[in-house]
Coordinates of C-alpha atoms in Angstrom, one line a residue:
G1 CA -8.9 32.2 24.2
P2 CA -11.6 33.1 21.7
R3 CA -10.2 36.5 21.1
G4 CA -6.8 35.1 20.3
R5 CA -8.3 32.6 17.9
A6 CA -10.3 35.3 16.2
A7 CA -7.2 37.5 15.9
R8 CA -5.3 34.6 14.3
V9 CA -8.1 33.9 11.8
L10 CA -8.2 37.6 10.9
L11 CA -4.4 37.6 10.4
W12 CA -4.7 34.5 8.1
L13 CA -7.4 36.2 6.0
M14 CA -5.4 39.4 5.7
E15 CA -2.4 37.4 4.3
Q16 CA -4.7 35.7 1.8
D17 CA -6.1 39.1 0.8
R18 CA -2.6 40.5 0.3
A19 CA -1.9 37.8 -2.3
I20 CA -4.8 38.8 -4.5
R21 CA -4.9 42.5 -3.8
P22 CA -4.1 44.8 -6.8
A23 CA -0.6 46.1 -6.9
E24 CA 0.2 49.6 -5.6
P25 CA 0.3 52.4 -8.2
G26 CA 3.6 52.4 -10.1
Q27 CA 4.5 48.9 -8.9
R28 CA 4.5 45.6 -10.9
K29 CA 3.2 42.5 -9.1
I30 CA 4.1 38.9 -9.9
V31 CA 1.8 36.1 -8.7
L32 CA 2.9 32.5 -8.6
A33 CA -0.1 30.3 -8.8
T34 CA -1.0 26.6 -9.0
S35 CA -3.8 25.1 -11.1
I36 CA -6.3 26.5 -8.5
A37 CA -6.0 29.8 -10.3
E38 CA -7.5 28.3 -13.5
T39 CA -11.2 28.8 -12.4
S40 CA -11.3 29.7 -8.7
L41 CA -9.7 33.0 -8.6
T42 CA -9.9 36.5 -10.2
I43 CA -7.0 38.9 -9.4
E44 CA -7.4 42.5 -10.4
G45 CA -4.7 44.0 -12.7
I46 CA -3.5 40.7 -14.2
R47 CA -2.6 41.6 -17.8
V48 CA 0.0 38.9 -18.6
V49 CA -0.1 35.1 -18.0
V50 CA 3.0 32.9 -18.5
D51 CA 1.9 29.3 -18.7
S52 CA 4.4 26.5 -18.3
G53 CA 2.0 24.0 -19.8
W54 CA 2.4 21.5 -17.0
M55 CA 0.4 20.6 -13.9
R56 CA 0.8 18.4 -10.9
V57 CA -2.1 15.9 -10.4
P58 CA -2.7 13.2 -7.8
R59 CA -2.8 9.6 -9.0
F60 CA -4.1 6.9 -6.8
S61 CA -3.1 3.3 -7.3
P62 CA -5.6 0.6 -6.0
G63 CA -2.8 -1.9 -6.3
T64 CA -0.6 -0.1 -3.8
G65 CA -3.2 1.8 -1.8
M66 CA -1.1 4.9 -2.2
S67 CA -1.3 8.2 -4.0
R68 CA 1.5 10.1 -5.8
L69 CA 1.8 13.4 -7.5
E70 CA 2.6 13.3 -11.2
T71 CA 3.7 16.1 -13.4
V72 CA 1.7 15.9 -16.7
R73 CA 0.9 18.1 -19.6
V74 CA -2.1 20.4 -19.3
S75 CA -5.2 19.8 -21.5
K76 CA -6.4 22.2 -24.1
A77 CA -9.4 23.1 -21.8
S78 CA -7.0 23.8 -18.8
A79 CA -4.8 25.9 -21.1
D80 CA -7.8 28.0 -22.2
Q81 CA -8.8 28.5 -18.6
R82 CA -5.3 29.7 -17.7
R83 CA -5.3 32.0 -20.7
G84 CA -8.5 33.5 -19.4
R85 CA -6.9 34.8 -16.2
A86 CA -5.4 37.6 -18.4
G87 CA -7.8 40.2 -19.7
R88 CA -10.7 39.4 -17.4
L89 CA -10.9 43.0 -16.2
C90 CA -8.6 44.7 -18.8
P91 CA -6.8 43.8 -22.1
G92 CA -4.1 41.1 -21.6
V93 CA -1.8 38.6 -23.3
C94 CA -0.9 34.9 -22.6
Y95 CA 2.6 33.5 -23.2
R96 CA 2.5 29.7 -23.6
L97 CA 5.9 28.0 -23.2
W98 CA 5.3 25.3 -25.8
S99 CA 5.1 25.1 -29.6
E100 CA 2.1 25.0 -31.9
T101 CA 2.9 21.4 -32.7
E102 CA 2.9 20.4 -29.1
N103 CA -0.4 22.3 -28.6
R104 CA -2.1 20.1 -31.3
G105 CA -1.0 17.0 -29.4
L106 CA -2.6 18.1 -26.1
A107 CA -5.7 16.2 -24.8
D108 CA -8.9 18.1 -25.2
Y109 CA -9.9 17.7 -21.5
S110 CA -8.2 16.7 -18.3
T111 CA -8.9 13.3 -16.9
P112 CA -11.9 13.5 -14.4
E113 CA -10.5 13.4 -10.8
I114 CA -12.9 10.5 -9.9
L115 CA -10.9 8.2 -12.3
S116 CA -7.6 8.8 -10.6
A117 CA -8.2 9.9 -7.0
D118 CA -8.4 8.1 -3.6
L119 CA -12.1 7.3 -3.3
A120 CA -12.2 6.6 0.5
P121 CA -13.9 10.0 1.3
L122 CA -16.5 9.5 -1.4
V123 CA -17.3 5.9 -0.4
L124 CA -17.7 7.0 3.2
E125 CA -20.0 9.8 2.2
M126 CA -22.0 7.4 0.1
A127 CA -22.4 5.0 3.0
V128 CA -23.7 7.8 5.2
W129 CA -26.3 8.5 2.5
G130 CA -27.2 4.8 2.5
A131 CA -25.6 3.8 -0.8
S132 CA -23.2 0.9 -0.4
E133 CA -22.7 0.3 -4.1
P134 CA -22.2 2.8 -7.0
D135 CA -24.6 1.0 -9.3
G136 CA -27.7 2.8 -8.0
L137 CA -26.4 6.3 -8.6
D138 CA -26.2 8.4 -11.7
W139 CA -22.6 9.4 -12.5
L140 CA -21.0 11.6 -15.1
D141 CA -18.1 9.3 -14.8
P142 CA -18.6 6.1 -12.7
P143 CA -15.9 5.4 -10.2
P144 CA -13.4 2.6 -11.2
D145 CA -14.2 -0.7 -9.5
G146 CA -10.6 -1.3 -8.3
A147 CA -10.4 2.1 -6.6
F148 CA -13.9 1.7 -5.1
Q149 CA -13.1 -1.8 -3.7
S150 CA -9.8 -0.5 -2.3
A151 CA -11.6 2.3 -0.5
R152 CA -14.2 -0.1 0.9
K153 CA -11.4 -2.3 2.2
L154 CA -9.8 0.6 4.0
L155 CA -13.0 1.8 5.5
L156 CA -13.7 -1.7 6.8
Q157 CA -10.3 -1.8 8.4
L158 CA -11.0 1.5 10.1
G159 CA -14.4 0.4 11.4
A160 CA -16.3 3.0 9.4
I161 CA -18.5 0.4 7.6
D162 CA -19.5 -3.2 8.1
P163 CA -18.8 -6.0 5.6
A164 CA -22.1 -5.2 3.8
G165 CA -20.9 -1.6 3.3
I166 CA -23.4 -0.1 5.8
V167 CA -22.0 2.8 7.8
T168 CA -21.3 2.3 11.5
T169 CA -21.8 4.8 14.3
H170 CA -18.0 5.2 14.3
G171 CA -18.2 5.9 10.5
R172 CA -20.9 8.6 10.9
E173 CA -18.7 10.3 13.5
M174 CA -15.7 10.1 11.2
A175 CA -17.7 11.7 8.3
G176 CA -18.7 14.6 10.5
L177 CA -15.1 15.7 11.0
G178 CA -14.6 16.9 7.4
V179 CA -11.2 15.3 7.0
H180 CA -9.9 12.2 5.2
P181 CA -11.2 9.0 6.8
R182 CA -7.7 7.9 7.9
L183 CA -7.2 11.1 9.8
A184 CA -10.8 11.2 11.1
H185 CA -10.2 7.7 12.6
M186 CA -7.0 8.9 14.2
L187 CA -8.7 11.9 15.8
L188 CA -11.4 9.7 17.3
K189 CA -8.8 7.1 18.5
G190 CA -6.6 9.9 19.9
R191 CA -9.6 11.1 22.0
E192 CA -10.2 7.5 23.2
M193 CA -6.5 7.1 24.1
G194 CA -6.2 10.4 25.8
R195 CA -4.0 11.8 23.1
L196 CA -6.4 14.2 21.4
K197 CA -4.1 17.3 21.3
L198 CA -1.3 15.3 19.6
A199 CA -3.8 13.6 17.2
C200 CA -5.2 17.0 16.2
E201 CA -1.7 18.4 15.6
L202 CA -0.7 15.4 13.5
A203 CA -3.9 15.6 11.4
G204 CA -3.2 19.3 10.8
I205 CA 0.4 18.6 9.8
L206 CA -0.6 15.8 7.4
S207 CA -3.4 18.0 5.9
D208 CA -1.2 20.9 5.1
R209 CA 2.1 21.5 3.3
D210 CA 5.3 20.6 5.1
I211 CA 6.0 23.3 7.8
L212 CA 9.8 22.7 7.5
H213 CA 11.8 24.0 4.5
F214 CA 15.2 22.1 4.5
S215 CA 18.4 23.5 3.1
P216 CA 19.8 21.7 0.0
G217 CA 21.2 18.3 0.9
A218 CA 19.5 18.3 4.3
K219 CA 16.4 16.2 5.1
D220 CA 14.6 14.6 7.9
A221 CA 11.4 12.5 7.5
D222 CA 10.7 12.4 11.2
I223 CA 7.2 13.9 11.7
R224 CA 8.0 14.4 15.4
L225 CA 10.3 17.2 14.4
R226 CA 7.3 18.9 12.8
V227 CA 5.3 18.5 16.0
D228 CA 8.1 20.1 17.9
A229 CA 8.3 23.0 15.4
L230 CA 4.5 23.5 15.6
R231 CA 4.5 23.7 19.4
K232 CA 7.6 25.9 19.7
G233 CA 6.8 28.3 16.9
R234 CA 9.4 31.0 16.4
S235 CA 11.5 29.6 19.3
F236 CA 12.1 26.4 17.3
R237 CA 15.7 26.4 16.2
T238 CA 17.5 24.1 13.7
S239 CA 20.4 24.8 11.4
D240 CA 19.0 22.7 8.6
A241 CA 15.5 24.0 8.2
A242 CA 13.3 27.1 8.3
V243 CA 9.7 27.0 9.7
N244 CA 6.8 28.0 7.6
Q245 CA 5.0 30.2 10.2
G246 CA 2.0 30.7 8.0
A247 CA 1.4 27.0 7.7
C248 CA 1.9 26.7 11.5
R249 CA -0.8 29.2 12.1
R250 CA -3.3 27.4 9.8
I251 CA -2.5 24.1 11.5
R252 CA -3.0 25.6 15.0
I253 CA -6.3 27.1 14.1
Q254 CA -7.6 23.8 12.6
S255 CA -6.2 21.8 15.5
E256 CA -8.1 23.9 18.0
H257 CA -11.3 23.6 16.0
W258 CA -11.0 19.8 16.0
M259 CA -10.2 19.8 19.7
K260 CA -13.2 22.0 20.6
M261 CA -15.5 19.8 18.5
L262 CA -14.3 16.5 19.9
R263 CA -14.1 17.7 23.5
E264 CA -17.8 18.8 23.4
D265 CA -18.8 15.5 21.8
A266 CA -16.9 13.6 24.5
G267 CA -18.4 15.7 27.3
K268 CA -15.0 15.9 28.9
D269 CA -11.5 17.2 28.3
A270 CA -9.6 14.3 26.7
A271 CA -6.8 16.3 25.3
D272 CA -4.1 16.2 27.9
A273 CA -4.2 12.8 29.5
G274 CA -0.9 11.8 27.8
N275 CA 0.9 13.5 25.0
D276 CA 4.5 12.3 24.8
P277 CA 5.2 13.0 21.1
D278 CA 8.4 11.0 21.1
R279 CA 6.4 7.8 22.0
D280 CA 2.8 8.5 21.1
T281 CA 3.2 9.8 17.5
G282 CA 4.0 6.4 16.0
V283 CA 1.0 4.6 17.5
L284 CA -1.4 7.4 16.6
L285 CA -0.2 7.3 13.0
A286 CA -0.6 3.5 13.1
T287 CA -4.3 3.9 13.8
A288 CA -4.6 6.0 10.6
Y289 CA -2.3 3.9 8.6
P290 CA -2.5 0.3 9.8
D291 CA -1.3 -0.9 6.4
R292 CA 1.8 1.2 6.6
V293 CA 3.6 -0.1 9.7
G294 CA 7.0 -0.9 8.4
Q295 CA 9.6 -3.5 9.5
R296 CA 13.2 -3.0 8.5
R297 CA 14.3 -5.8 6.2
S298 CA 17.8 -6.2 7.7
T299 CA 20.3 -4.4 9.8
G300 CA 21.7 -1.4 8.0
D301 CA 19.1 -1.7 5.2
L302 CA 17.2 1.4 4.1
R303 CA 14.3 -0.7 2.9
Y304 CA 11.1 -1.6 4.9
L305 CA 8.4 -4.1 4.4
L306 CA 4.9 -2.6 5.1
S307 CA 2.1 -4.4 6.9
G308 CA 0.0 -4.0 3.8
G309 CA 2.4 -6.1 1.8
R310 CA 4.2 -3.3 -0.1
G311 CA 7.8 -2.1 0.2
A312 CA 9.1 1.3 1.2
R313 CA 12.5 2.9 1.7
F314 CA 14.6 5.9 2.5
F315 CA 16.6 6.8 -0.5
D316 CA 19.5 8.2 1.6
Y317 CA 20.5 7.5 5.2
E318 CA 18.7 9.6 7.9
P319 CA 18.1 9.0 11.6
L320 CA 14.8 7.2 11.2
A321 CA 16.5 4.5 9.0
S322 CA 17.9 2.9 12.2
E323 CA 14.5 2.1 13.6
E324 CA 13.3 -1.5 13.5
L325 CA 9.6 -0.5 13.3
L326 CA 8.1 2.7 12.0
V327 CA 4.9 4.1 10.5
A328 CA 5.1 5.7 7.1
A329 CA 2.5 8.5 7.0
E330 CA 3.5 10.0 3.6
L331 CA 4.8 7.9 0.7
D332 CA 5.3 8.3 -3.0
G333 CA 3.6 5.2 -4.4
A334 CA 5.8 5.0 -7.5
G335 CA 8.1 2.0 -8.0
P336 CA 8.4 -1.3 -6.2
D337 CA 9.6 0.4 -3.0
A338 CA 7.7 3.7 -2.3
R339 CA 9.8 6.6 -1.0
I340 CA 9.2 7.5 2.6
Y341 CA 8.7 11.3 3.1
L342 CA 7.1 11.4 6.6
A343 CA 7.3 8.7 9.3
A344 CA 7.7 8.1 13.0
P345 CA 9.0 5.1 15.0
V346 CA 6.6 2.9 16.9
R347 CA 6.9 0.3 19.7
L348 CA 5.6 -3.2 19.4
E349 CA 4.0 -3.0 22.9
D350 CA 2.1 0.2 21.9
L351 CA 0.7 -1.5 18.8
A352 CA -0.4 -4.5 20.9
A353 CA -2.1 -2.2 23.4
H354 CA -4.0 0.0 20.9
L355 CA -4.4 -2.1 17.7
P356 CA -4.8 -5.7 19.1
E357 CA -7.2 -6.6 16.2
R358 CA -4.4 -6.3 13.7
F359 CA -2.4 -9.1 15.4
S360 CA -2.8 -12.8 14.6
E361 CA -1.1 -16.1 15.2
S362 CA -1.2 -18.9 12.7
E363 CA 0.4 -22.3 12.0
V364 CA 2.4 -22.1 8.7
I365 CA 3.6 -25.2 6.9
R366 CA 5.1 -24.4 3.6
W367 CA 8.0 -25.1 1.2
D368 CA 11.0 -22.9 1.6
P369 CA 12.9 -22.5 -1.8
Q370 CA 16.0 -21.2 0.0
S371 CA 16.6 -24.2 2.2
E372 CA 14.8 -26.6 -0.2
S373 CA 12.8 -28.0 2.6
V374 CA 9.5 -27.9 4.4
E375 CA 9.2 -25.3 7.2
A376 CA 6.7 -25.8 9.9
R377 CA 6.3 -22.9 12.4
F378 CA 4.0 -20.7 14.4
E379 CA 4.0 -17.1 13.2
E380 CA 2.8 -14.0 15.1
R381 CA 1.9 -11.3 12.6
F382 CA 0.9 -7.7 12.5
G383 CA -1.0 -7.5 9.2
G384 CA 1.5 -8.8 6.6
L385 CA 4.6 -8.5 8.9
V386 CA 6.0 -11.5 10.7
L387 CA 7.0 -10.4 14.1
H388 CA 8.0 -13.7 15.8
R389 CA 8.5 -17.3 14.6
R390 CA 8.9 -20.5 16.5
F391 CA 9.3 -24.0 15.0
I392 CA 6.7 -26.7 15.4
E393 CA 8.2 -29.9 16.7
K394 CA 5.5 -32.3 15.5
P395 CA 3.6 -30.8 12.5
N396 CA 0.7 -32.4 10.8
P397 CA 2.1 -35.1 8.5
H398 CA -0.5 -34.6 5.8
E399 CA 0.2 -30.9 5.7
V400 CA 3.9 -31.5 5.5
A401 CA 3.4 -33.9 2.6
K402 CA 1.2 -31.3 0.8
A403 CA 4.0 -28.7 1.3
M404 CA 6.5 -31.1 -0.1
L405 CA 4.3 -31.6 -3.1
D406 CA 4.4 -27.8 -3.6
G407 CA 8.2 -27.9 -3.5
I408 CA 8.3 -30.7 -6.2
R409 CA 6.0 -28.6 -8.4
R410 CA 8.4 -25.7 -8.1
M411 CA 11.5 -27.8 -8.7
G412 CA 10.0 -30.0 -11.5
L413 CA 10.0 -33.8 -12.0
A414 CA 13.7 -33.8 -12.4
A415 CA 14.0 -33.5 -8.6
L416 CA 12.6 -37.0 -8.3
P417 CA 15.0 -40.0 -8.3
W418 CA 14.6 -41.1 -11.9
N419 CA 16.9 -43.7 -13.4
R420 CA 17.2 -45.4 -16.8
R421 CA 14.8 -48.3 -16.0
L422 CA 12.1 -45.9 -14.7
E423 CA 12.4 -43.6 -17.7
N424 CA 12.1 -46.7 -19.9
R425 CA 9.0 -47.9 -18.1
R426 CA 7.4 -44.5 -18.4
A427 CA 8.2 -44.4 -22.2
R428 CA 6.7 -47.8 -22.7
V429 CA 3.4 -46.8 -21.1
M430 CA 3.3 -43.6 -23.2
F431 CA 3.9 -45.7 -26.3
L432 CA 1.0 -48.0 -25.5
R433 CA -1.2 -45.0 -24.7
R434 CA -0.5 -43.5 -28.1
E435 CA -1.0 -46.8 -30.0
K436 CA -4.0 -47.8 -27.8
G437 CA -2.2 -51.1 -27.1
G438 CA -4.4 -54.1 -26.4
G439 CA -7.4 -51.8 -26.7
L440 CA -6.8 -50.7 -23.1
D441 CA -7.0 -47.2 -21.6
W442 CA -3.4 -46.4 -20.5
P443 CA -2.6 -43.6 -18.0
D444 CA -1.0 -40.3 -19.2
L445 CA 2.5 -40.2 -17.8
S446 CA 3.6 -37.0 -19.6
E447 CA 5.5 -34.5 -17.5
E448 CA 2.6 -32.0 -17.6
R449 CA 0.0 -34.6 -16.4
L450 CA 2.3 -36.0 -13.7
L451 CA 2.9 -32.5 -12.3
E452 CA -0.8 -31.8 -12.3
S453 CA -1.7 -35.0 -10.5
L454 CA 1.1 -35.2 -7.9
D455 CA -1.5 -35.2 -5.1
V456 CA -3.0 -38.4 -6.6
W457 CA -0.1 -40.6 -7.5
L458 CA 2.8 -39.3 -5.4
L459 CA 1.3 -38.0 -2.1
P460 CA 0.8 -41.5 -0.5
F461 CA 4.6 -42.2 -0.9
L462 CA 5.9 -38.9 0.7
G463 CA 5.7 -39.9 4.3
G464 CA 8.6 -38.7 6.4
I465 CA 10.2 -36.8 3.5
T466 CA 10.6 -33.1 4.3
R467 CA 13.6 -31.9 2.1
K468 CA 14.9 -32.3 -1.4
A469 CA 17.9 -34.4 -0.4
Q470 CA 15.5 -37.0 1.1
L471 CA 13.8 -37.6 -2.2
Q472 CA 16.5 -40.0 -3.1
R473 CA 14.9 -42.6 -0.8
L474 CA 11.5 -42.1 -2.4
D475 CA 9.9 -45.3 -3.8
L476 CA 9.3 -43.8 -7.2
R477 CA 9.0 -47.2 -8.9
G478 CA 6.2 -48.1 -6.5
A479 CA 4.4 -44.8 -7.1
L480 CA 4.5 -45.3 -10.9
T481 CA 3.5 -49.0 -10.7
A482 CA 0.5 -48.1 -8.5
M483 CA -0.8 -46.1 -11.4
L484 CA -1.3 -49.3 -13.4
S485 CA -3.9 -52.0 -12.5
W486 CA -2.8 -55.6 -12.3
D487 CA -4.0 -56.5 -15.8
R488 CA -2.2 -53.5 -17.3
Q489 CA 1.0 -54.4 -15.5
K490 CA 0.9 -57.9 -17.2
A491 CA -0.1 -56.3 -20.5
L492 CA 2.8 -53.9 -20.4
D493 CA 5.4 -56.7 -20.4
A494 CA 3.6 -58.6 -23.1
L495 CA 2.8 -55.6 -25.5
A496 CA 5.9 -53.5 -24.8
P497 CA 8.6 -55.7 -23.4
T498 CA 11.9 -54.2 -22.3
H499 CA 13.8 -56.4 -24.9
M500 CA 13.2 -59.2 -27.5
V501 CA 15.2 -62.2 -28.5
V502 CA 15.5 -62.4 -32.3
P503 CA 17.2 -64.8 -34.7

């Protein structure tokens, strides 16, 4: 009830106050702090600062659509701010754990966050203001175009903006929740699906630090385990991990706030219509991360292909690695295959029921370099994942020929059935082109030009050919001869004969 919530908030504030309260007389207090203590905090009695000279900063990659934490050197400005924590209220000293030489090499200032952060929250806020492009606003540091366009693409997928960048009704409601657009979308979809309670818990878990502290060598990326720990509290038991009760309390308070807000907006209680964490967690995460639905590459493999086109993997075996489909909620974007930190399995039928717009079916006719043949098939996809394939019995002949041309471009002209007479004929034409034989304009039969113009001179002769082995029956002589007009064919034998009779 309200009194219980108020008591939990009060307890939370008391714990925060304990961290910054002056030490008792006769006691020495040690405070471990992140970079937030540089400017946002004053703690009485701090006389000594020990500065490591490092900081953890988020880096967003528009190419992967993922963020990762990087450990980097502090700037001179940050180091000065850290030094200023000592002696604010009394004399103090700062110990810097680096040399004077290293100090001279530090950057003057830290990189502005707008140049390296995920811009989705900013772009949504701009759209709510009515600004769909950054050009009309005055910036201290303009947002990078790549990150800005990546954010717009994500918001369009989530239905927060339209193709013109104008905010939608759904987007306005997302912006009012005060959480990252991905999680805001999940909260609204959770209410719509009758899974509001679980959606709020997941949003809280993903917004806070991990509530499970695993013992060395133990790990489990399954986010459903965190939901179970959050719901059971102190009664949660596992031999491999301890529960961060403070984080659990924060998450419960925030979850109840979101539930109260969204229940009132809906005009009804939408929290408890479902809530089977084992099954519903995956599909809820998929609404927030439609680009991170992962399909296992092969049986026994720890690697997954994500629906957004990227790769992801578990670096050691764990229970989730046996799942065919999962949703990766937390990833390290570094490297070709991002490391999966938090995920949940998902069922194909649940994706079809709640994210039908992400499914598509298309006819694909293309060259397959593995089999060295043209493949023609229907593909059912979820984003970039191919879920089902079936072969086309009678594909479009013109499209098959174009795919065969693509294969020839990849393999090179050596894949065609050349012989000594054809090579000789080609060399004679190139000789006359170079010497302007007979004052005629001779075609360019160089390898580069022939590859560039395959669709002009070779395409009409590819009927019925669908694989490399069948190229041996290609009428290559007819294709080359068709590039010469009748008068040039006669002039070729007269001006550059194959042989001459001499005395």
